[in-house]
PDB file of N, CA and C in Angstrom:
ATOM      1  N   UNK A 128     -11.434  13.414   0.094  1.00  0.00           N
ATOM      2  CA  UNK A 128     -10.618  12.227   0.316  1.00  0.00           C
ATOM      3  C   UNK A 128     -10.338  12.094   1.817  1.00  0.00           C
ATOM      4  N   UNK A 129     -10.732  10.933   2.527  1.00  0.00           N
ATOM      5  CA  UNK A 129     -10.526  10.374   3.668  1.00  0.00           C
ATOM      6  C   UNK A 129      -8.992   9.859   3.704  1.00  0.00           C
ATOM      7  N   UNK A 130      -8.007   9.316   4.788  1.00  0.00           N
ATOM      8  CA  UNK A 130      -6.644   8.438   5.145  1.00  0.00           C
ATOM      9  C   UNK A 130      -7.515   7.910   6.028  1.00  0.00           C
ATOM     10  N   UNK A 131      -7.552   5.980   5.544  1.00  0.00           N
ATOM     11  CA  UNK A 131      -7.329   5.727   6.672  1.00  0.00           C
ATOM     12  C   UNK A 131      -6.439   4.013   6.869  1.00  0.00           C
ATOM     13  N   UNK A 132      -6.468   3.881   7.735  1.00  0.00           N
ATOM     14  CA  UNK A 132      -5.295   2.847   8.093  1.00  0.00           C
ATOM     15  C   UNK A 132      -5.725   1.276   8.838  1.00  0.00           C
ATOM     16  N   UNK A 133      -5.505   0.105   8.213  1.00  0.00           N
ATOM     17  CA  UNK A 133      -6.319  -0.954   7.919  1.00  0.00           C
ATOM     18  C   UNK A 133      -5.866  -1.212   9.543  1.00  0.00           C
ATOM     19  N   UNK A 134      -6.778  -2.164  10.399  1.00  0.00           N
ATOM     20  CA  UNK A 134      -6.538  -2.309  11.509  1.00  0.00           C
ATOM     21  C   UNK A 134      -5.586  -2.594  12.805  1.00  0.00           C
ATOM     22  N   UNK A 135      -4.974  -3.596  11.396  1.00  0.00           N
ATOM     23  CA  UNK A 135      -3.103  -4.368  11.559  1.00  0.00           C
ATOM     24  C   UNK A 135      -2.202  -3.066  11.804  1.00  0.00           C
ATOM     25  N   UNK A 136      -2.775  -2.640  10.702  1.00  0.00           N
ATOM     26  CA  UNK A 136      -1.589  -0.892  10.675  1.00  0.00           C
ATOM     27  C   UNK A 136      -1.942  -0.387  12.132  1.00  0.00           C
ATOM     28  N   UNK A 137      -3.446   0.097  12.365  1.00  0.00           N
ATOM     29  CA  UNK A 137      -3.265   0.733  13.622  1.00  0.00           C
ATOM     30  C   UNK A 137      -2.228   0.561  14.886  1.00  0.00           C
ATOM     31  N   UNK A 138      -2.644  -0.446  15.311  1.00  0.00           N
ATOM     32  CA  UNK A 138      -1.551  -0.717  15.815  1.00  0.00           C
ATOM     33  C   UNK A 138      -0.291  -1.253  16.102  1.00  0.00           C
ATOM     34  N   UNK A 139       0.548  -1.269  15.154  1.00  0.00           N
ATOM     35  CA  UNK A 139       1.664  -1.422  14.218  1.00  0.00           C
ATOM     36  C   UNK A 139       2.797  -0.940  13.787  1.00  0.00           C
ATOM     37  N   UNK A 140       1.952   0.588  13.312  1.00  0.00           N
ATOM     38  CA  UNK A 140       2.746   1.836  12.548  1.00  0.00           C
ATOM     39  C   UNK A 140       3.422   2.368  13.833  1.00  0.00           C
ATOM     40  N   UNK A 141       4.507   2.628  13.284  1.00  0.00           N
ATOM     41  CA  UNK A 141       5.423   3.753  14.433  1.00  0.00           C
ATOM     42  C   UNK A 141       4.705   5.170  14.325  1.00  0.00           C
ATOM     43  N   UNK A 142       4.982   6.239  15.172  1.00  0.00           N
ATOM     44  CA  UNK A 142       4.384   7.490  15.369  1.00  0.00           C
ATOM     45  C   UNK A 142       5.030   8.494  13.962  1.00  0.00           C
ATOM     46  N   UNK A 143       6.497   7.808  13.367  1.00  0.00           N
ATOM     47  CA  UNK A 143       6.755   8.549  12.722  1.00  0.00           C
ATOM     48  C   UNK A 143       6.781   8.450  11.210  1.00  0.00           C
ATOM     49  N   UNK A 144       6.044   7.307  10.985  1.00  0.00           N
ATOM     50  CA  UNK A 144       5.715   6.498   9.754  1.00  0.00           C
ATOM     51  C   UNK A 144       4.004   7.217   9.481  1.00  0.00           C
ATOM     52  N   UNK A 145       3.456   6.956  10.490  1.00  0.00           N
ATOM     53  CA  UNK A 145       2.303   7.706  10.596  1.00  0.00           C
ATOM     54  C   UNK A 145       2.149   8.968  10.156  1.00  0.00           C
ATOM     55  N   UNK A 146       2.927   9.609  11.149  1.00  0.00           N
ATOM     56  CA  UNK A 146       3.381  11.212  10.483  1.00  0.00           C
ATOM     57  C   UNK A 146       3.685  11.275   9.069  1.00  0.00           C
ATOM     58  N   UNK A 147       4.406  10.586   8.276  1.00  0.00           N
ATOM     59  CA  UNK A 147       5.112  10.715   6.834  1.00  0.00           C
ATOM     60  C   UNK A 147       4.330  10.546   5.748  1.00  0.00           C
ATOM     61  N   UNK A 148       3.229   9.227   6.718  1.00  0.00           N
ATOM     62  CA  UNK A 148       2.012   8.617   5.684  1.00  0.00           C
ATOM     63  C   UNK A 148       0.704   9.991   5.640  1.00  0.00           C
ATOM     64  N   UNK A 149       0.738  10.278   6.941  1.00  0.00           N
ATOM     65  CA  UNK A 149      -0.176  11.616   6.861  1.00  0.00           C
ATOM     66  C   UNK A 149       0.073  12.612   5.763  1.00  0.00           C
ATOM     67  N   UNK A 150       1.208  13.369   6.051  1.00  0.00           N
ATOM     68  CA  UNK A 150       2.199  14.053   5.141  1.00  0.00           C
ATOM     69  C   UNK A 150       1.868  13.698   3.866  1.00  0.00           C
ATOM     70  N   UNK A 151       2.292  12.480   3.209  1.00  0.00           N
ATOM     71  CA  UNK A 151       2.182  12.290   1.847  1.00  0.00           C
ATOM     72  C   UNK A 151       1.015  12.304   1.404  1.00  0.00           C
ATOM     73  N   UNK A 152      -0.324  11.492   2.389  1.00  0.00           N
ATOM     74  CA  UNK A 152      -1.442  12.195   1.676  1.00  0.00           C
ATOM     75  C   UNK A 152      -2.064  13.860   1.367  1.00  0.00           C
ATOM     76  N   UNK A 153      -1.695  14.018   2.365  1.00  0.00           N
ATOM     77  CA  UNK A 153      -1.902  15.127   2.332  1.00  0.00           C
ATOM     78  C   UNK A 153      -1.628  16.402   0.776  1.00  0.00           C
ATOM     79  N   UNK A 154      -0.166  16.004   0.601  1.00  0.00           N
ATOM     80  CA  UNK A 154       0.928  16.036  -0.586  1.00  0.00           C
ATOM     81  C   UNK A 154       0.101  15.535  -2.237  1.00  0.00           C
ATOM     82  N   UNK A 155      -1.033  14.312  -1.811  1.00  0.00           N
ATOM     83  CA  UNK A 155      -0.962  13.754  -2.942  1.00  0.00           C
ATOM     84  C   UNK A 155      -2.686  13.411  -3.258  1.00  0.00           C
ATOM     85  N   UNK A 156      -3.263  13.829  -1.994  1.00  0.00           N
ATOM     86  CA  UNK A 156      -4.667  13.854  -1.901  1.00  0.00           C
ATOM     87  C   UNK A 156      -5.412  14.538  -3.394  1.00  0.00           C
ATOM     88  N   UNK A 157      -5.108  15.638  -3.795  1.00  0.00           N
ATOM     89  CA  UNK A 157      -5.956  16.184  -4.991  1.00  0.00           C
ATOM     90  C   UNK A 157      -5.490  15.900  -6.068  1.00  0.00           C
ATOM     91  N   UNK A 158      -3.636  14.940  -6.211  1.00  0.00           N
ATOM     92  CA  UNK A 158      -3.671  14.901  -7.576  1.00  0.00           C
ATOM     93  C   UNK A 158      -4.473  13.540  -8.113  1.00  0.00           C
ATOM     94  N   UNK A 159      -4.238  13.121  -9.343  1.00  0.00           N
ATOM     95  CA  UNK A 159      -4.872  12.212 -10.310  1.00  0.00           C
ATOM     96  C   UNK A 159      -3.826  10.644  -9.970  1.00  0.00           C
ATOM     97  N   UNK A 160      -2.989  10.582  -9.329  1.00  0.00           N
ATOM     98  CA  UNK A 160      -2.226   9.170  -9.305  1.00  0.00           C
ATOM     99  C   UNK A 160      -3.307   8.023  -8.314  1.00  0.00           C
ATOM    100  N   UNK A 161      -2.966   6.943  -8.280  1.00  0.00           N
ATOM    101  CA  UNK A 161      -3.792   5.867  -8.270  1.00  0.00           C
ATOM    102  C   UNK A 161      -2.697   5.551  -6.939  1.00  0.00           C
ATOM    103  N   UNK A 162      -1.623   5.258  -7.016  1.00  0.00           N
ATOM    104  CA  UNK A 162      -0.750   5.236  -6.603  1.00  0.00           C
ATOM    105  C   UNK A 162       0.408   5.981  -5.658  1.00  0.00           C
ATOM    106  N   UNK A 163       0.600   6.556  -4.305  1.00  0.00           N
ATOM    107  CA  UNK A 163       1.531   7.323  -4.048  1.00  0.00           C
ATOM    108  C   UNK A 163       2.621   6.299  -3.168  1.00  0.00           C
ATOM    109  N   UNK A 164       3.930   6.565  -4.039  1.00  0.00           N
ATOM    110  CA  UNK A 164       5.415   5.725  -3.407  1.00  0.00           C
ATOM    111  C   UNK A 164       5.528   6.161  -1.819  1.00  0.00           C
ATOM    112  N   UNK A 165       5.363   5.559  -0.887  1.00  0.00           N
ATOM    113  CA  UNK A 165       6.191   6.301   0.588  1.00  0.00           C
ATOM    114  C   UNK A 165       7.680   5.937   0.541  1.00  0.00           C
ATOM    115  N   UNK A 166       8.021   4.135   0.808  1.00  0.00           N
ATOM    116  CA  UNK A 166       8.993   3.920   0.765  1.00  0.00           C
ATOM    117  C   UNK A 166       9.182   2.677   0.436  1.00  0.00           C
ATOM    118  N   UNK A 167      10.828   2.677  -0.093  1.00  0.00           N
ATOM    119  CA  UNK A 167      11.583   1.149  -0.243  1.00  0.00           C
ATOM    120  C   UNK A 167      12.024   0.748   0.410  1.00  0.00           C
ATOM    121  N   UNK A 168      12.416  -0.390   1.005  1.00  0.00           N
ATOM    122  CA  UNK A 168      13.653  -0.869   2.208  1.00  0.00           C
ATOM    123  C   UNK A 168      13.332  -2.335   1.739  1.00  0.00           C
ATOM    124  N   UNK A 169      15.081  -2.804   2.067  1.00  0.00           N
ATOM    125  CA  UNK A 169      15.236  -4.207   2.497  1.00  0.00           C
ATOM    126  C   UNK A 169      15.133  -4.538   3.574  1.00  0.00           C
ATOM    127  N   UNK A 170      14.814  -5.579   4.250  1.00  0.00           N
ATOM    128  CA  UNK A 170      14.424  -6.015   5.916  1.00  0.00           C
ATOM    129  C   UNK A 170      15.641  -6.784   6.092  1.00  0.00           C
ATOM    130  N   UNK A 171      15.525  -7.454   7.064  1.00  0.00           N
ATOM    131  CA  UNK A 171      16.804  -8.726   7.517  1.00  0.00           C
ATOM    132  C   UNK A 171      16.837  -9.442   6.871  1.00  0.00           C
ATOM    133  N   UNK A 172      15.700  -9.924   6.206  1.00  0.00           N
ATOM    134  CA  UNK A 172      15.872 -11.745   5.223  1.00  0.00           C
ATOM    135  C   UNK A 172      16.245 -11.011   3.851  1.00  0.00           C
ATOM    136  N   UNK A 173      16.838  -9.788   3.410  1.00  0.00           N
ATOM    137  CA  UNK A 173      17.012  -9.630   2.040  1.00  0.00           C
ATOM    138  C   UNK A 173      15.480  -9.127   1.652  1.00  0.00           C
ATOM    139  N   UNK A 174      14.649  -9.355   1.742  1.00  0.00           N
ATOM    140  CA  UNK A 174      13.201  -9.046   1.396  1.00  0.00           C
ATOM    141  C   UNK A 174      12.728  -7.207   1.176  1.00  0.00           C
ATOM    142  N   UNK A 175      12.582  -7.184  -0.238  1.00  0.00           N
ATOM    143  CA  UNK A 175      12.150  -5.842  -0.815  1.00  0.00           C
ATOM    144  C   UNK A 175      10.835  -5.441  -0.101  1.00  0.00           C
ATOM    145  N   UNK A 176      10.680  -4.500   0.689  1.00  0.00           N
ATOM    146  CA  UNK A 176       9.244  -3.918   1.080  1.00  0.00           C
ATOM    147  C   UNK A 176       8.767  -2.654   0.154  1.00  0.00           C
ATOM    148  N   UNK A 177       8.306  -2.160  -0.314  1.00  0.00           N
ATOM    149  CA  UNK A 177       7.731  -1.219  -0.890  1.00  0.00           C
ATOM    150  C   UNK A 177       6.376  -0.753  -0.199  1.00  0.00           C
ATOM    151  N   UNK A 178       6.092   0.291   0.164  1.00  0.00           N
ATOM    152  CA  UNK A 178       4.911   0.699   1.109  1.00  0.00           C
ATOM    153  C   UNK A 178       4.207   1.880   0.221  1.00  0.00           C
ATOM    154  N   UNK A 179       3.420   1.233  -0.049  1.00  0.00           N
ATOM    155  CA  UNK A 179       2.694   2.291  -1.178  1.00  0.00           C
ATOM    156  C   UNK A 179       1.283   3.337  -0.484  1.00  0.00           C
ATOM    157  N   UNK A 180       0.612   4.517  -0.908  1.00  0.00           N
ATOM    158  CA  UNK A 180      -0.736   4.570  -0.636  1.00  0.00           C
ATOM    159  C   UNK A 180      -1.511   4.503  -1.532  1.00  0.00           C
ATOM    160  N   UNK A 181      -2.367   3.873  -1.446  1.00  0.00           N
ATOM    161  CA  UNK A 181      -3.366   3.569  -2.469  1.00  0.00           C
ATOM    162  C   UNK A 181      -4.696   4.456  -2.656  1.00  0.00           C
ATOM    163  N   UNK A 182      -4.691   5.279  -3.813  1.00  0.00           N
ATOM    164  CA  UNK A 182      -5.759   6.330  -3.875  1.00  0.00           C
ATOM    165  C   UNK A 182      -6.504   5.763  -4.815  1.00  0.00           C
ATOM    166  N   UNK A 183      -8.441   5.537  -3.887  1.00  0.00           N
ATOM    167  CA  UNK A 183      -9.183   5.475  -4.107  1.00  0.00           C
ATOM    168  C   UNK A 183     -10.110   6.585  -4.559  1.00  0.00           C
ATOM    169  N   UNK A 184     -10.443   6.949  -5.513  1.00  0.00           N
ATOM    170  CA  UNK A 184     -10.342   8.467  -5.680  1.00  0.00           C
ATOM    171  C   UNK A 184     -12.325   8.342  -6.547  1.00  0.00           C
ATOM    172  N   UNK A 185     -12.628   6.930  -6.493  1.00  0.00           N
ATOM    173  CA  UNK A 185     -14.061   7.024  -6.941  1.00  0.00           C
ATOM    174  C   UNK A 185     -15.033   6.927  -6.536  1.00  0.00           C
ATOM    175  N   UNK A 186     -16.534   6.995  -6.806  1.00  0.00           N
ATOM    176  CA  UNK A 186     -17.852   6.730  -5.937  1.00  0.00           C
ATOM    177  C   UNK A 186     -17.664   5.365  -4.976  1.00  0.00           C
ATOM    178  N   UNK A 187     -17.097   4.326  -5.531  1.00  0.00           N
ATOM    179  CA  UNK A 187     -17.513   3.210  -5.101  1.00  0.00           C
ATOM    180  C   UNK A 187     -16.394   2.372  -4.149  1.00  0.00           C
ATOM    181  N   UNK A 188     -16.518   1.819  -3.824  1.00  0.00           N
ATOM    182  CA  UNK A 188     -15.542   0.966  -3.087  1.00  0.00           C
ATOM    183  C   UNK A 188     -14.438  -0.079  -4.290  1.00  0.00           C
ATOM    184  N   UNK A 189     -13.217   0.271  -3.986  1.00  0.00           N
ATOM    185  CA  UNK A 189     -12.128  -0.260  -4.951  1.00  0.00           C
ATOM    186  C   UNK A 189     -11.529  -1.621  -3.921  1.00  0.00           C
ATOM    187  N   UNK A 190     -12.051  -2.900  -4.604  1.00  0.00           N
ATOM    188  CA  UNK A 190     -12.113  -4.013  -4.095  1.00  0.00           C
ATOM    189  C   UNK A 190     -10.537  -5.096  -4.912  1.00  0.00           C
ATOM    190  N   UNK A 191      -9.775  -5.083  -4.140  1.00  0.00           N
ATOM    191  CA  UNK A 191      -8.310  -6.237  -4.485  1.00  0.00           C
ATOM    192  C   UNK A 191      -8.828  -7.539  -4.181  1.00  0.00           C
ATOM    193  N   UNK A 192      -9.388  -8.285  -4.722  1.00  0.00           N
ATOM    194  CA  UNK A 192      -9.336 -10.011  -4.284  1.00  0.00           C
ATOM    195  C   UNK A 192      -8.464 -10.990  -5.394  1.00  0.00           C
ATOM    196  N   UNK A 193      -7.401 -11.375  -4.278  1.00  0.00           N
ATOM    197  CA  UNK A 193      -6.553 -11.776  -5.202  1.00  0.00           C
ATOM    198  C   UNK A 193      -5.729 -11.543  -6.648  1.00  0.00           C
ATOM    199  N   UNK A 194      -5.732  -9.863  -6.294  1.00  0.00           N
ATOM    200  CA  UNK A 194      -5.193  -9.001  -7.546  1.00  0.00           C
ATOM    201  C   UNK A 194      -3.708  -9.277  -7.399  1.00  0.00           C
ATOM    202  N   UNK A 195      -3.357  -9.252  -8.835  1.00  0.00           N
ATOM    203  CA  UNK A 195      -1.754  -9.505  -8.473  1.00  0.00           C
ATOM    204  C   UNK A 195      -1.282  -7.686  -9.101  1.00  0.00           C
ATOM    205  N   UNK A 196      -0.037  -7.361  -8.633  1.00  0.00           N
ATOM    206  CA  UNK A 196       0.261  -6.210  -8.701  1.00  0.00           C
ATOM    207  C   UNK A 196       1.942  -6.358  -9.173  1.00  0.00           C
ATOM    208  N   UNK A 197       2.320  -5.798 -10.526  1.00  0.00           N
ATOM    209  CA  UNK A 197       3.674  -6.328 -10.583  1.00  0.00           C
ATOM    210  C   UNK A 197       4.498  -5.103  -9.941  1.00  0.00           C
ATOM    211  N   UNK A 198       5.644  -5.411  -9.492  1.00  0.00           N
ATOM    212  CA  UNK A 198       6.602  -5.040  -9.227  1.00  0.00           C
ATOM    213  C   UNK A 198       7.593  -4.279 -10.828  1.00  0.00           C
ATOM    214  N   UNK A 199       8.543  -2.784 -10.130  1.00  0.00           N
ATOM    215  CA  UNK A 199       8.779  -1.933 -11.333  1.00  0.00           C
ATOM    216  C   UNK A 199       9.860  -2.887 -12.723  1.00  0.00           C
ATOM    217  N   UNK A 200      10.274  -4.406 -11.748  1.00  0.00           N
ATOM    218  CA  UNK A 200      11.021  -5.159 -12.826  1.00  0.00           C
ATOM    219  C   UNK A 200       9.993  -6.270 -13.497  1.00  0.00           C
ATOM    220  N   UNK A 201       8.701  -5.893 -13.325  1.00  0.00           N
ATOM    221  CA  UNK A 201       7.665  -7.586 -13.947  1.00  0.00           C
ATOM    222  C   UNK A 201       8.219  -8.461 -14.267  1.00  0.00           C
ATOM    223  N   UNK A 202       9.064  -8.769 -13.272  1.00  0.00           N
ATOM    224  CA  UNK A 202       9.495 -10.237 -12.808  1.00  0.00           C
ATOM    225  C   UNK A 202       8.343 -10.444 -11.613  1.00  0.00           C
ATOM    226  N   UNK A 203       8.793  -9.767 -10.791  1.00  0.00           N
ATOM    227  CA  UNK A 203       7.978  -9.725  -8.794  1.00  0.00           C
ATOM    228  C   UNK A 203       6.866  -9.494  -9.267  1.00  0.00           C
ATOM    229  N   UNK A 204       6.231 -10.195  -8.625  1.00  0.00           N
ATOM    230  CA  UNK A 204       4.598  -9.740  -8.617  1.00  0.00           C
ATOM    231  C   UNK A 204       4.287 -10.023  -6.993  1.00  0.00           C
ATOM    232  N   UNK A 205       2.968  -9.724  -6.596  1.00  0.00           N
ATOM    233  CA  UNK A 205       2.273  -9.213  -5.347  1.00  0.00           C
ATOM    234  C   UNK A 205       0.768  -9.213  -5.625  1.00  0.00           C
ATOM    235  N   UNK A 206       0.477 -10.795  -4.674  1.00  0.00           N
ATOM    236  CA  UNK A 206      -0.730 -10.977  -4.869  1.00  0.00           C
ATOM    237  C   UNK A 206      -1.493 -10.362  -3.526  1.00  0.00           C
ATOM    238  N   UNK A 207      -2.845  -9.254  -3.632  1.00  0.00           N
ATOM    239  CA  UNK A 207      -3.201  -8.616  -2.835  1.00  0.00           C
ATOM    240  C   UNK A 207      -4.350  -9.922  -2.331  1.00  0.00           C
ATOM    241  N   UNK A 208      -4.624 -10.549  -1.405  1.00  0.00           N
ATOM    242  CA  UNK A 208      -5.232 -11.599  -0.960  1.00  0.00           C
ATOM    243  C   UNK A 208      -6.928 -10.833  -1.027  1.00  0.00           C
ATOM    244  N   UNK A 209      -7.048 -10.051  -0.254  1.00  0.00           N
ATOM    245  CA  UNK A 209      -8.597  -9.081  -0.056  1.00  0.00           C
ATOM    246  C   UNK A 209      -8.053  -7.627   0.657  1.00  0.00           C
ATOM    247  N   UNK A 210      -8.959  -6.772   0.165  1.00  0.00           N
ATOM    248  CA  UNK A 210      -8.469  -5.431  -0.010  1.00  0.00           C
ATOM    249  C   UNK A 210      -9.609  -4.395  -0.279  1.00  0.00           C
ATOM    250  N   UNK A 211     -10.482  -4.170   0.769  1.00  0.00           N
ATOM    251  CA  UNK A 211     -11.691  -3.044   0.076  1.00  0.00           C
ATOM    252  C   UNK A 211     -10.924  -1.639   0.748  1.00  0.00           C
ATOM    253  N   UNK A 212     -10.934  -0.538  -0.479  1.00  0.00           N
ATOM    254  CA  UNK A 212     -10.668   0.405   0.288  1.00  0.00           C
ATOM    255  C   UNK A 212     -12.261   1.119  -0.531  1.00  0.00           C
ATOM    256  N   UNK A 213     -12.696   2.277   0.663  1.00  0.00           N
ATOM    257  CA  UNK A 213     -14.218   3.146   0.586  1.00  0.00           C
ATOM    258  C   UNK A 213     -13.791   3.707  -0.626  1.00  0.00           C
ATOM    259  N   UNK A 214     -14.937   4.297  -0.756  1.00  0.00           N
ATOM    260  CA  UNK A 214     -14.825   5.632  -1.888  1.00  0.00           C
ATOM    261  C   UNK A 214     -14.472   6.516  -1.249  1.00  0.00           C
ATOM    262  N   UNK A 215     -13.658   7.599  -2.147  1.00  0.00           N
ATOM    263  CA  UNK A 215     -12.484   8.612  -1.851  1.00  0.00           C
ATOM    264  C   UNK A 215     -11.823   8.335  -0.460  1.00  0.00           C
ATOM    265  N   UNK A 216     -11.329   7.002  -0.597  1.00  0.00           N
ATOM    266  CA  UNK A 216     -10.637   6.958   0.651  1.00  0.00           C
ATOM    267  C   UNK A 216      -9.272   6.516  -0.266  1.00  0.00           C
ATOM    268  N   UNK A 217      -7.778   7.029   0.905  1.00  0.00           N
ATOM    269  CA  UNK A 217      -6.852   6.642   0.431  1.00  0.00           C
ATOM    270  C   UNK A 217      -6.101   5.638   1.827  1.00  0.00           C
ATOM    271  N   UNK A 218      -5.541   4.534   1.051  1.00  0.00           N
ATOM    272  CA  UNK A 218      -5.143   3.180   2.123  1.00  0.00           C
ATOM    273  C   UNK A 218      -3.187   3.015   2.053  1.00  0.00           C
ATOM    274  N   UNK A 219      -2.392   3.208   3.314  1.00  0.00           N
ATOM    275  CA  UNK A 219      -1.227   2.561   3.338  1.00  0.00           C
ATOM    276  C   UNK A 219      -1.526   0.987   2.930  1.00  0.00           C
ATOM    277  N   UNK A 220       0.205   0.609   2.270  1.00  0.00           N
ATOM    278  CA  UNK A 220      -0.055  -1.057   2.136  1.00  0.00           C
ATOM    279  C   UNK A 220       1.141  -1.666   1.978  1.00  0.00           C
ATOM    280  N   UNK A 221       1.634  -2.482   2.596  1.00  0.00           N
ATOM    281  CA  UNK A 221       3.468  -2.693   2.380  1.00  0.00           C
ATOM    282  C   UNK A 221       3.359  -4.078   1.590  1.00  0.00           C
ATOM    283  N   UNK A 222       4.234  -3.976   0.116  1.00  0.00           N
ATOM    284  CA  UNK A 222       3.931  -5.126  -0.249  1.00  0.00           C
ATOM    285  C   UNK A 222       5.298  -5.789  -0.235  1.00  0.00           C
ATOM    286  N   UNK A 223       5.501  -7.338  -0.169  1.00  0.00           N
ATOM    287  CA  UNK A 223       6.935  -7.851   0.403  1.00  0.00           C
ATOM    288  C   UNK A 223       7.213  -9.324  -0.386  1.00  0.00           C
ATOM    289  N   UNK A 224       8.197  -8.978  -1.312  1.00  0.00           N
ATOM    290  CA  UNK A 224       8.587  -9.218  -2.245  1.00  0.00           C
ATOM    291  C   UNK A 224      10.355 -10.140  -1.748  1.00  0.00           C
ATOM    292  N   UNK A 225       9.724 -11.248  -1.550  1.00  0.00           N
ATOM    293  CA  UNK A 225      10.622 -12.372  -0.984  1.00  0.00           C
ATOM    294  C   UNK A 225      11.728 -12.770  -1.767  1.00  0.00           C
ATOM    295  N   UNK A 226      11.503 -13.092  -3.177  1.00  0.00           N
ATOM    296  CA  UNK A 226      12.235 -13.367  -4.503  1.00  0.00           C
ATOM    297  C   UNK A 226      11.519 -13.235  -5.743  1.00  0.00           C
ATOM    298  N   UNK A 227      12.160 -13.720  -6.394  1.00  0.00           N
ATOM    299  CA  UNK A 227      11.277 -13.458  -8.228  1.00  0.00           C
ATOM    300  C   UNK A 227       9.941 -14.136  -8.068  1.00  0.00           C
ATOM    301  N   UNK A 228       8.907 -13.613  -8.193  1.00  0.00           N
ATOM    302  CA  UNK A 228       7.756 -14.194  -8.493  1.00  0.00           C
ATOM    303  C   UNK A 228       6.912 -14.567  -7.383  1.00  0.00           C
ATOM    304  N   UNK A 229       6.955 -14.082  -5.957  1.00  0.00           N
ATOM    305  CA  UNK A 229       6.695 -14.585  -4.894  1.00  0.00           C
ATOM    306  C   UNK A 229       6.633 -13.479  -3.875  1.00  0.00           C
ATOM    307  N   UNK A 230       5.831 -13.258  -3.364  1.00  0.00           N
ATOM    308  CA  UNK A 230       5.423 -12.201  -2.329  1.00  0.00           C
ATOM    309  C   UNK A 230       4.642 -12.633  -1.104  1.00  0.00           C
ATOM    310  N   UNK A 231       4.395 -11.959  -0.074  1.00  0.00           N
ATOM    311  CA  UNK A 231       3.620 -11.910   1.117  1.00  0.00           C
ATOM    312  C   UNK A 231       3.060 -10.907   1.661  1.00  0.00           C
ATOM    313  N   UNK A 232       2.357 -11.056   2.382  1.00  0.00           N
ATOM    314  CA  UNK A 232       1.672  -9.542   3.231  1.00  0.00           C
ATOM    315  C   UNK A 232       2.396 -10.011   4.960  1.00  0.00           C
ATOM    316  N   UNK A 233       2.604  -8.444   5.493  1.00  0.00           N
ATOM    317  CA  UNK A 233       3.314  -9.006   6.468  1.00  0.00           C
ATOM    318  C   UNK A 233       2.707  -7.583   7.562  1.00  0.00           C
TER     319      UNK A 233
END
């Protein structure tokens, strides 16, 4: 399993978000989840962020076009616009959850 970090992120991520995101793969690289939580936060506008890593853990390239992804109340949902992550690669991704039913990438 590869980390790596979509271009926006590069230069973006703070040094110590980086560090944490390293960390958790690291943490979460050999198990079986699809999914690893980093973090929750509200921003200034009220707006739920959730920053997930996304483990790609198969031969092929795991492709999001226009996948919607619900949120833990399936009310929120989170439409992923385009999204290839490699095989055995694992991807940071902050998804931002404005109000019921309505999201953005930011």
């Amino acid at each position: 399993m590869n980390l790596s970090f979509e271009k926006t992120w590069e230069n973006a991520i703070a040094p110590i978000d980086r560090q944490a995101i390293t960390q958790l793969f690291e943490d979460t690289k050999d198990s079986q989840e699809r999914y690893s939580h980093y973090k929750s936060t509200t921003n200034h506008r009220g707006h739920t962020l959730i920053t997930l890593l996304i483990h790609n853990r198969s031969d092929q390239p795991l492709l999001f076009n226009h996948t919607e992804v619900a949120y833990e109340n399936n009310v929120d949902f989170f439409t992923i616009p385009k999204l290839i992550i490699p095989p055995k690669t694992s991807t940071p991704w902050c998804f931002i959850y404005k109000n019921k039913g309505t999201a953005q990438v930011d």
